[in-house]
Amino acid sequence: MTIEIFAHPFSSYCMKAIMAFYEKEVPWTLRMLSPEHPENNEEHGRRWPVRRFPLMVADGEQVMEATAIIEWLEAHHAGGTSLIPADAAQAVRVRMMDRIFDNYVMTPQGRCVFDAIRPEGDRDPYGVAEAQKLLDTSYEWLDGEMAGLQWAAGDDFSMADCAAAPALLYADWTYEIPARFETLRAYRQRLIERPSFARALDEARPFRHLFPLGAPTDRD
Ligand SMILES: N[C@@H](CCC(=O)N[C@@H](CS)C(=O)NCC(=O)O)C(=O)O
């Protein structure tokens, strides 16, 4: 089976999908989305006019959305880490936490970053303040929720942790997780040390200068 992923290594949602492939030890080929590869940009836009990435094509079958790509991976490849429990009832927690990290950490984090790259006169301080307020709420809730847990759904690493890793990485760079949330910060560190994410993070390292708010140079 030939699996191609239209992606950029520094993209948070791409990291989410890519680390899942590393967890499952399934080989794939990068179709790099960058100005140096206009043919990839053209095919990506033709396949998915919304132009969001990652987008996966596996033997002609196309899947958009990082979560759906991981769902596809789990459905087609039994090996490696099991990212979604086969038991439907147990899978609820994984899917719920996946949505929580996407909607209430990754989304407000992105809102702050995208505001920073707008032209001066088009900035939205109210929207950024709202996003930061949501991050405050999410950080506090997650700090309590993760107490006593190794991973987002319990003892086993899952798709929810693939969502959490880039979300918490970039959220902390954007709007620091306060020191008092020790449990959440420790979970973020466990994610950074997870080999699948460490690999994706290393592949993204050459692009850190692209982070509009300035990426830290002494950590992560
Ligand atoms: N809901 C999508 C979000 C994908 C997304 O927004 N990806 C970003 C890169 S991290 C993107 O496509 N940015 C391009 C743009 O906003 O035009 C998913 O889960 O895959």
Coordinates of N, CA and C and ligand atoms in Angstrom, one line a residue:
M1 N 0.9 -1.2 0.0 CA 0.0 0.0 0.0 C 0.9 1.2 0.0
T2 N 0.5 2.2 -0.9 CA 1.3 3.5 -0.9 C 0.5 4.5 -0.2
I3 N 1.1 5.1 0.8 CA 0.4 6.2 1.6 C 1.2 7.5 1.5
E4 N 0.5 8.5 1.0 CA 1.1 9.8 0.8 C 0.3 10.7 1.8
I5 N 1.1 11.6 2.4 CA 0.5 12.6 3.3 C 0.9 14.0 2.8
F6 N 0.0 14.8 2.4 CA 0.2 16.2 2.0 C 0.3 17.0 3.3
A7 N 1.4 17.5 3.6 CA 1.6 18.1 5.0 C 2.8 19.0 5.0
H8 N 2.9 19.7 6.1 CA 4.2 20.4 6.4 C 4.6 20.0 7.8
P9 N 5.9 19.7 8.0 CA 6.3 19.1 9.3 C 6.1 20.0 10.5
F10 N 6.0 21.4 10.3 CA 5.8 22.3 11.4 C 4.4 22.5 11.8
S11 N 3.5 22.0 11.0 CA 2.0 22.2 11.2 C 1.5 21.3 12.4
S12 N 0.8 21.9 13.3 CA 0.4 21.1 14.5 C -0.5 19.9 14.1
Y13 N -1.5 20.2 13.2 CA -2.4 19.0 12.9 C -1.6 18.0 12.1
C14 N -0.6 18.4 11.3 CA 0.2 17.3 10.6 C 1.0 16.5 11.6
M15 N 1.6 17.2 12.6 CA 2.3 16.5 13.7 C 1.4 15.4 14.3
K16 N 0.2 15.8 14.6 CA -0.8 14.9 15.2 C -0.9 13.6 14.4
A17 N -1.1 13.8 13.1 CA -1.3 12.6 12.2 C 0.0 11.8 12.1
I18 N 1.1 12.6 11.9 CA 2.4 11.9 11.6 C 2.8 11.1 12.8
M19 N 2.7 11.6 14.0 CA 3.1 10.8 15.2 C 2.3 9.5 15.3
A20 N 1.0 9.6 14.8 CA 0.2 8.3 14.8 C 0.9 7.3 13.9
F21 N 1.4 7.7 12.8 CA 2.0 6.8 11.9 C 3.3 6.2 12.5
Y22 N 4.0 7.0 13.3 CA 5.2 6.5 14.0 C 4.8 5.5 15.1
E23 N 3.7 5.8 15.8 CA 3.2 4.9 16.8 C 2.9 3.6 16.2
K24 N 2.3 3.6 15.0 CA 1.8 2.3 14.4 C 2.8 1.7 13.5
E25 N 4.0 2.4 13.4 CA 5.1 1.9 12.5 C 4.6 1.6 11.1
V26 N 3.8 2.5 10.6 CA 3.3 2.4 9.2 C 4.1 3.4 8.3
P27 N 4.8 2.9 7.3 CA 5.5 3.8 6.4 C 4.6 4.7 5.6
W28 N 5.1 5.9 5.3 CA 4.3 6.8 4.5 C 5.3 7.8 3.8
T29 N 4.8 8.5 2.8 CA 5.6 9.4 2.1 C 5.1 10.8 2.2
L30 N 6.0 11.8 2.5 CA 5.6 13.2 2.7 C 5.5 13.8 1.3
R31 N 4.3 14.4 1.1 CA 4.1 15.3 -0.1 C 4.2 16.8 0.5
M32 N 5.4 17.3 0.6 CA 5.7 18.5 1.3 C 4.9 19.7 0.7
L33 N 4.2 20.4 1.5 CA 3.4 21.6 1.1 C 4.3 22.8 1.4
S34 N 5.0 23.3 0.3 CA 5.8 24.5 0.5 C 6.0 25.1 -0.9
P35 N 6.4 26.3 -1.0 CA 6.6 27.0 -2.3 C 7.6 26.2 -3.2
E36 N 8.5 25.5 -2.6 CA 9.5 24.7 -3.4 C 8.8 23.5 -4.1
H37 N 7.6 23.2 -3.8 CA 6.9 22.0 -4.4 C 5.6 22.4 -4.9
P38 N 5.5 23.3 -6.0 CA 4.2 23.7 -6.5 C 3.3 22.6 -6.9
E39 N 3.9 21.5 -7.4 CA 3.1 20.4 -7.8 C 2.3 19.8 -6.7
N40 N 2.9 19.8 -5.5 CA 2.2 19.3 -4.3 C 1.0 20.2 -3.9
N41 N 1.4 21.5 -3.9 CA 0.3 22.5 -3.6 C -0.8 22.4 -4.6
E42 N -0.5 22.3 -5.8 CA -1.6 22.2 -6.9 C -2.5 21.0 -6.7
E43 N -1.8 19.8 -6.5 CA -2.6 18.6 -6.3 C -3.5 18.7 -5.0
H44 N -2.8 19.2 -3.9 CA -3.5 19.3 -2.6 C -4.8 20.2 -2.8
G45 N -4.6 21.4 -3.5 CA -5.8 22.3 -3.7 C -6.9 21.7 -4.6
R46 N -6.4 20.8 -5.5 CA -7.4 20.2 -6.4 C -8.2 19.1 -5.6
R47 N -7.4 18.4 -4.8 CA -8.1 17.3 -4.0 C -9.0 17.8 -2.9
W48 N -8.6 19.0 -2.3 CA -9.3 19.5 -1.1 C -9.3 21.0 -1.2
P49 N -10.3 21.6 -1.9 CA -10.4 23.0 -2.1 C -10.3 23.9 -0.8
V50 N -10.7 23.3 0.3 CA -10.6 24.0 1.6 C -9.2 24.2 2.0
R51 N -8.3 23.4 1.4 CA -6.8 23.6 1.5 C -6.3 23.5 2.9
R52 N -6.9 22.7 3.7 CA -6.4 22.5 5.1 C -5.6 21.2 5.0
F53 N -4.6 21.1 5.8 CA -3.7 19.9 5.9 C -3.5 19.5 7.3
P54 N -3.3 18.1 7.5 CA -2.9 17.1 6.6 C -4.1 16.5 5.7
L55 N -3.7 16.0 4.6 CA -4.6 15.2 3.7 C -3.8 13.9 3.4
M56 N -4.5 12.8 3.5 CA -3.8 11.5 3.2 C -4.4 10.9 2.0
V57 N -3.6 10.3 1.2 CA -4.1 9.5 0.0 C -3.4 8.1 0.1
A58 N -4.3 7.1 0.3 CA -3.8 5.7 0.4 C -4.4 4.8 -0.7
D59 N -3.5 4.5 -1.6 CA -3.9 3.7 -2.8 C -5.2 4.3 -3.4
G60 N -5.2 5.7 -3.5 CA -6.3 6.4 -4.2 C -7.4 6.8 -3.3
E61 N -7.4 6.2 -2.0 CA -8.5 6.7 -1.1 C -8.0 7.9 -0.3
Q62 N -8.8 8.9 -0.3 CA -8.4 10.2 0.2 C -9.1 10.5 1.6
V63 N -8.3 10.9 2.5 CA -8.9 11.2 3.9 C -8.4 12.5 4.3
M64 N -9.3 13.4 4.7 CA -9.0 14.7 5.3 C -9.2 14.7 6.8
E65 N -8.7 15.6 7.5 CA -8.8 15.8 8.9 C -7.9 14.8 9.7
A66 N -7.1 15.4 10.6 CA -6.1 14.6 11.3 C -6.8 13.4 12.1
T67 N -7.9 13.7 12.7 CA -8.6 12.7 13.5 C -9.1 11.6 12.6
A68 N -9.7 11.9 11.4 CA -10.2 10.9 10.5 C -9.0 10.1 9.9
I69 N -7.9 10.7 9.7 CA -6.7 10.0 9.2 C -6.2 8.9 10.3
I70 N -6.3 9.3 11.5 CA -5.9 8.4 12.6 C -6.9 7.3 12.7
E71 N -8.2 7.6 12.5 CA -9.3 6.6 12.5 C -9.0 5.6 11.4
W72 N -8.7 6.1 10.2 CA -8.4 5.3 9.1 C -7.2 4.4 9.4
L73 N -6.2 4.9 10.0 CA -4.9 4.2 10.3 C -5.3 3.0 11.2
E74 N -6.0 3.3 12.2 CA -6.4 2.3 13.2 C -7.2 1.2 12.6
A75 N -8.1 1.6 11.7 CA -9.0 0.6 11.0 C -8.3 -0.3 10.1
H76 N -7.2 0.2 9.5 CA -6.5 -0.5 8.4 C -5.2 -1.2 8.9
H77 N -4.7 -0.8 10.1 CA -3.4 -1.4 10.5 C -3.5 -1.8 12.0
A78 N -3.4 -3.1 12.2 CA -3.6 -3.6 13.6 C -2.3 -3.4 14.4
G79 N -1.2 -3.3 13.7 CA 0.1 -3.4 14.5 C 0.4 -2.1 15.2
G80 N 1.5 -2.1 16.0 CA 2.0 -0.9 16.7 C 1.0 -0.6 17.9
T81 N 1.1 0.7 18.3 CA 0.2 1.1 19.4 C -1.2 1.1 19.0
S82 N -2.1 0.6 19.8 CA -3.5 0.7 19.5 C -3.9 2.1 20.0
L83 N -4.4 2.9 19.0 CA -4.7 4.3 19.3 C -6.1 4.6 19.6
I84 N -7.0 3.7 19.2 CA -8.4 3.8 19.6 C -8.9 2.4 20.1
P85 N -9.4 2.3 21.3 CA -9.8 1.0 21.8 C -10.9 0.4 20.9
A86 N -10.8 -0.9 20.7 CA -11.8 -1.6 19.8 C -13.1 -1.6 20.5
D87 N -13.1 -1.6 21.8 CA -14.4 -1.5 22.6 C -15.0 -0.1 22.4
A88 N -16.2 -0.1 21.9 CA -16.8 1.2 21.6 C -17.0 2.1 22.8
A89 N -17.3 1.5 23.9 CA -17.6 2.2 25.2 C -16.3 2.9 25.7
Q90 N -15.2 2.1 25.6 CA -13.9 2.6 26.0 C -13.4 3.7 25.1
A91 N -13.8 3.6 23.8 CA -13.3 4.6 22.8 C -13.9 5.9 23.0
V92 N -15.0 6.0 23.7 CA -15.7 7.3 23.9 C -14.7 8.3 24.6
R93 N -14.0 7.9 25.6 CA -13.1 8.8 26.3 C -12.0 9.3 25.4
V94 N -11.5 8.4 24.6 CA -10.4 8.8 23.6 C -10.9 9.8 22.7
R95 N -12.1 9.6 22.1 CA -12.6 10.5 21.1 C -13.0 11.8 21.8
M96 N -13.5 11.8 23.0 CA -13.9 13.0 23.7 C -12.7 13.9 24.0
M97 N -11.6 13.2 24.5 CA -10.4 14.0 24.8 C -9.7 14.5 23.5
D98 N -9.8 13.7 22.4 CA -9.3 14.2 21.1 C -10.0 15.5 20.7
R99 N -11.3 15.5 20.8 CA -12.1 16.7 20.5 C -11.8 17.9 21.4
I100 N -11.6 17.6 22.7 CA -11.3 18.7 23.7 C -9.9 19.3 23.4
F101 N -8.9 18.5 23.0 CA -7.6 19.1 22.7 C -7.7 19.9 21.4
D102 N -8.4 19.4 20.4 CA -8.5 20.2 19.2 C -9.3 21.5 19.4
N103 N -10.5 21.4 20.0 CA -11.4 22.5 20.0 C -11.0 23.5 21.1
Y104 N -10.5 23.1 22.2 CA -10.4 24.0 23.3 C -8.9 24.3 23.7
V105 N -8.0 23.7 23.0 CA -6.6 24.1 23.2 C -6.0 24.5 21.8
M106 N -6.0 23.6 20.8 CA -5.4 23.9 19.5 C -6.1 25.1 18.8
T107 N -7.4 25.1 18.9 CA -8.2 26.2 18.2 C -7.9 27.6 18.8
P108 N -8.0 27.8 20.1 CA -7.7 29.1 20.7 C -6.2 29.4 20.5
Q109 N -5.4 28.4 20.6 CA -3.9 28.7 20.4 C -3.7 29.2 19.0
G110 N -4.3 28.6 18.0 CA -4.2 29.1 16.6 C -4.7 30.5 16.4
R111 N -5.8 30.8 17.1 CA -6.4 32.1 17.0 C -5.4 33.2 17.4
C112 N -4.7 32.9 18.5 CA -3.7 33.9 19.0 C -2.6 34.0 17.9
V113 N -2.1 32.9 17.4 CA -1.0 33.0 16.4 C -1.4 33.6 15.1
F114 N -2.6 33.3 14.6 CA -3.1 33.9 13.4 C -3.3 35.4 13.5
D115 N -3.7 35.8 14.7 CA -3.9 37.2 14.9 C -2.5 38.0 14.8
A116 N -1.5 37.3 15.2 CA -0.2 37.9 15.2 C 0.4 38.1 13.8
I117 N -0.1 37.3 12.8 CA 0.4 37.5 11.5 C -0.5 38.4 10.6
R118 N -1.6 38.9 11.2 CA -2.5 39.8 10.5 C -1.8 41.2 10.3
P119 N -2.2 41.9 9.3 CA -1.7 43.3 9.2 C -2.2 44.0 10.5
E120 N -1.4 45.0 10.9 CA -1.6 45.7 12.2 C -3.1 46.2 12.3
G121 N -3.6 46.8 11.3 CA -5.0 47.4 11.4 C -6.1 46.3 11.5
D122 N -5.8 45.1 11.1 CA -6.8 44.0 11.1 C -6.7 43.1 12.3
R123 N -6.0 43.5 13.3 CA -5.8 42.6 14.5 C -7.1 42.7 15.3
D124 N -7.3 41.6 16.2 CA -8.6 41.5 16.9 C -8.2 41.2 18.4
P125 N -7.9 42.3 19.1 CA -7.5 42.1 20.5 C -8.6 41.4 21.4
Y126 N -9.9 41.7 21.0 CA -11.0 41.1 21.8 C -11.0 39.6 21.5
G127 N -10.8 39.2 20.3 CA -10.8 37.8 19.9 C -9.6 37.1 20.6
V128 N -8.5 37.7 20.7 CA -7.3 37.1 21.3 C -7.5 37.0 22.8
A129 N -8.2 38.0 23.4 CA -8.4 37.9 24.9 C -9.4 36.8 25.2
E130 N -10.4 36.6 24.3 CA -11.4 35.5 24.4 C -10.7 34.1 24.3
A131 N -9.8 34.1 23.3 CA -9.0 32.8 23.1 C -8.1 32.5 24.4
Q132 N -7.5 33.5 24.9 CA -6.7 33.3 26.1 C -7.5 32.9 27.3
K133 N -8.7 33.5 27.4 CA -9.6 33.1 28.5 C -10.0 31.6 28.4
L134 N -10.3 31.2 27.1 CA -10.6 29.8 26.9 C -9.4 28.9 27.3
L135 N -8.2 29.3 26.9 CA -7.0 28.6 27.3 C -6.8 28.5 28.8
D136 N -7.1 29.6 29.5 CA -7.1 29.6 31.0 C -8.0 28.5 31.5
T137 N -9.2 28.5 31.0 CA -10.2 27.5 31.4 C -9.7 26.1 31.1
S138 N -9.2 25.9 29.9 CA -8.8 24.5 29.5 C -7.6 24.1 30.3
Y139 N -6.7 25.0 30.6 CA -5.5 24.6 31.4 C -5.9 24.1 32.8
E140 N -6.8 24.9 33.4 CA -7.2 24.6 34.7 C -8.0 23.2 34.7
W141 N -8.9 23.1 33.8 CA -9.7 21.8 33.7 C -8.7 20.6 33.5
L142 N -7.8 20.8 32.5 CA -7.0 19.7 32.2 C -6.0 19.3 33.3
D143 N -5.6 20.3 34.1 CA -4.7 20.1 35.2 C -5.4 19.2 36.2
G144 N -6.7 19.4 36.5 CA -7.4 18.6 37.4 C -7.7 17.2 36.8
E145 N -8.1 17.2 35.5 CA -8.5 16.0 34.8 C -7.4 15.0 34.7
M146 N -6.2 15.5 34.5 CA -5.0 14.6 34.3 C -4.4 14.1 35.6
A147 N -4.9 14.5 36.7 CA -4.4 14.1 38.0 C -4.5 12.5 38.1
G148 N -3.3 11.9 38.3 CA -3.3 10.5 38.5 C -3.3 9.7 37.2
L149 N -3.4 10.4 36.0 CA -3.4 9.7 34.7 C -2.0 9.9 34.1
Q150 N -1.6 8.8 33.4 CA -0.4 8.8 32.6 C -0.6 9.5 31.3
W151 N -1.7 9.0 30.6 CA -2.1 9.5 29.3 C -3.6 10.0 29.4
A152 N -4.0 10.7 28.3 CA -5.3 11.4 28.4 C -6.5 10.5 28.7
A153 N -6.4 9.2 28.2 CA -7.5 8.3 28.5 C -7.2 7.3 29.6
G154 N -6.0 7.5 30.3 CA -5.7 6.6 31.3 C -4.3 6.0 31.2
D155 N -4.1 4.7 31.3 CA -2.8 4.1 31.3 C -2.3 3.9 29.9
D156 N -3.2 3.9 28.9 CA -2.7 3.6 27.6 C -2.7 4.8 26.7
F157 N -1.6 5.0 26.0 CA -1.4 6.0 25.0 C -2.5 5.9 23.9
S158 N -3.0 7.0 23.4 CA -4.1 6.9 22.4 C -4.1 8.1 21.5
M159 N -5.1 8.0 20.6 CA -5.3 9.2 19.6 C -5.4 10.5 20.4
A160 N -6.0 10.5 21.5 CA -6.1 11.7 22.3 C -4.8 12.3 22.6
D161 N -3.8 11.5 22.9 CA -2.4 12.0 23.2 C -1.8 12.6 21.9
C162 N -2.1 12.0 20.7 CA -1.6 12.6 19.5 C -2.2 14.0 19.3
A163 N -3.4 14.2 19.7 CA -4.0 15.5 19.6 C -3.4 16.5 20.7
A164 N -3.1 15.9 21.8 CA -2.6 16.7 22.9 C -1.2 17.2 22.7
A165 N -0.4 16.4 22.1 CA 1.1 16.7 22.0 C 1.3 18.0 21.3
P166 N 0.9 18.2 20.0 CA 1.2 19.5 19.4 C 0.3 20.6 20.0
A167 N -0.9 20.3 20.4 CA -1.7 21.3 21.0 C -1.0 21.9 22.2
L168 N -0.5 21.1 23.1 CA 0.1 21.6 24.4 C 1.5 22.2 24.1
L169 N 2.2 21.6 23.1 CA 3.5 22.2 22.7 C 3.3 23.7 22.3
Y170 N 2.4 23.9 21.3 CA 2.3 25.2 20.8 C 1.5 26.2 21.7
A171 N 0.6 25.6 22.5 CA -0.2 26.5 23.4 C 0.7 27.1 24.4
D172 N 1.7 26.3 24.9 CA 2.6 26.8 25.9 C 3.5 27.9 25.3
W173 N 3.9 27.7 24.1 CA 4.8 28.7 23.4 C 4.0 30.0 23.2
T174 N 2.7 29.8 23.0 CA 1.8 31.0 22.7 C 1.3 31.7 23.9
Y175 N 0.9 31.0 24.9 CA 0.3 31.5 26.1 C 0.7 30.5 27.2
E176 N 1.8 30.8 27.9 CA 2.4 29.9 28.8 C 1.5 29.2 29.8
I177 N 1.6 27.9 29.9 CA 0.9 27.2 31.0 C 1.5 27.6 32.3
P178 N 0.7 28.2 33.2 CA 1.2 28.6 34.5 C 1.9 27.5 35.3
A179 N 2.9 27.9 36.0 CA 3.7 26.9 36.8 C 2.9 26.2 37.8
R180 N 1.8 26.8 38.3 CA 1.0 26.1 39.3 C 0.3 24.9 38.7
F181 N 0.1 24.8 37.4 CA -0.5 23.6 36.8 C 0.6 22.5 36.5
E182 N 1.1 22.0 37.6 CA 2.2 21.1 37.5 C 1.9 19.8 36.8
T183 N 0.6 19.3 37.1 CA 0.2 18.1 36.5 C 0.1 18.2 34.9
L184 N -0.4 19.3 34.5 CA -0.5 19.5 33.0 C 0.8 19.7 32.4
R185 N 1.7 20.4 33.1 CA 3.0 20.7 32.6 C 3.8 19.3 32.5
A186 N 3.6 18.5 33.5 CA 4.3 17.2 33.5 C 3.8 16.3 32.4
Y187 N 2.5 16.4 32.1 CA 1.9 15.6 31.0 C 2.5 16.1 29.7
R188 N 2.6 17.4 29.5 CA 3.2 18.0 28.3 C 4.6 17.5 28.1
Q189 N 5.3 17.4 29.2 CA 6.7 16.9 29.1 C 6.8 15.5 28.7
R190 N 5.9 14.7 29.3 CA 5.8 13.2 28.9 C 5.6 13.1 27.4
L191 N 4.7 14.0 26.9 CA 4.4 13.9 25.5 C 5.6 14.3 24.6
I192 N 6.4 15.3 25.1 CA 7.6 15.7 24.4 C 8.6 14.6 24.3
E193 N 8.6 13.8 25.4 CA 9.6 12.7 25.5 C 9.1 11.4 24.8
R194 N 7.9 11.4 24.4 CA 7.3 10.2 23.7 C 8.1 10.1 22.4
P195 N 8.7 8.9 22.1 CA 9.5 8.8 20.9 C 8.8 9.2 19.6
S196 N 7.5 8.9 19.4 CA 6.8 9.3 18.2 C 6.7 10.8 18.0
F197 N 6.5 11.5 19.2 CA 6.4 12.9 19.1 C 7.8 13.6 19.0
A198 N 8.7 13.0 19.7 CA 10.1 13.5 19.7 C 10.6 13.5 18.3
R199 N 10.3 12.5 17.5 CA 10.7 12.3 16.1 C 10.0 13.4 15.3
A200 N 8.7 13.6 15.4 CA 8.0 14.6 14.7 C 8.5 16.0 15.0
L201 N 8.8 16.2 16.3 CA 9.4 17.5 16.7 C 10.7 17.8 16.1
D202 N 11.6 16.7 16.0 CA 12.9 16.9 15.4 C 12.8 17.2 14.0
E203 N 11.8 16.6 13.3 CA 11.6 16.9 11.9 C 11.1 18.3 11.6
A204 N 10.5 18.8 12.6 CA 9.9 20.2 12.5 C 10.9 21.3 13.0
R205 N 12.0 20.8 13.6 CA 13.0 21.8 14.2 C 13.5 22.8 13.2
P206 N 13.9 22.3 12.0 CA 14.4 23.3 11.0 C 13.5 24.5 10.7
F207 N 12.2 24.3 11.0 CA 11.2 25.3 10.7 C 10.8 26.2 11.8
R208 N 11.5 26.1 12.9 CA 11.0 26.8 14.1 C 11.0 28.4 13.9
H209 N 11.9 28.8 13.1 CA 11.9 30.3 12.8 C 10.6 30.8 12.2
L210 N 9.8 29.8 11.7 CA 8.5 30.3 11.1 C 7.4 30.6 12.2
F211 N 7.7 30.2 13.5 CA 6.7 30.5 14.5 C 6.5 32.0 14.7
P212 N 5.3 32.5 14.4 CA 5.2 34.0 14.4 C 5.5 34.7 15.8
L213 N 5.3 34.0 16.9 CA 5.5 34.6 18.2 C 6.9 34.4 18.7
G214 N 7.7 33.7 17.9 CA 9.0 33.3 18.4 C 9.1 32.0 19.2
A215 N 9.7 31.0 18.6 CA 9.8 29.7 19.3 C 10.9 29.8 20.3
P216 N 10.8 29.1 21.5 CA 11.9 29.1 22.4 C 13.1 28.3 21.9
T217 N 14.3 28.8 22.3 CA 15.5 28.2 21.7 C 16.2 27.3 22.8
D218 N 15.7 27.3 24.0 CA 16.4 26.6 25.1 C 15.6 25.4 25.6
R219 N 14.5 25.0 25.0 CA 13.8 23.9 25.5 C 12.9 23.3 24.4
D220 N 12.3 22.2 24.7 CA 11.4 21.5 23.8 C 12.1 21.0 22.5
Ligands
LIG1 N1 -9.6 20.4 11.4 C1 -8.4 20.2 10.6 C2 -7.6 21.4 10.8 C3 -6.4 21.4 9.8 C4 -5.7 22.7 9.8 O1 -6.3 23.8 10.1 N2 -4.4 22.7 9.4 C5 -3.7 23.9 9.3 C6 -2.2 23.6 9.5 S1 -1.8 23.2 11.1 C7 -3.9 24.5 7.9 O2 -4.3 23.8 7.1 N3 -3.6 25.7 7.8 C8 -3.7 26.4 6.5 C9 -4.8 27.5 6.5 O3 -5.3 27.8 7.5 O4 -5.0 28.0 5.4 C10 -7.7 18.9 11.0 O5 -8.0 18.4 12.2 O6 -7.0 18.3 10.3

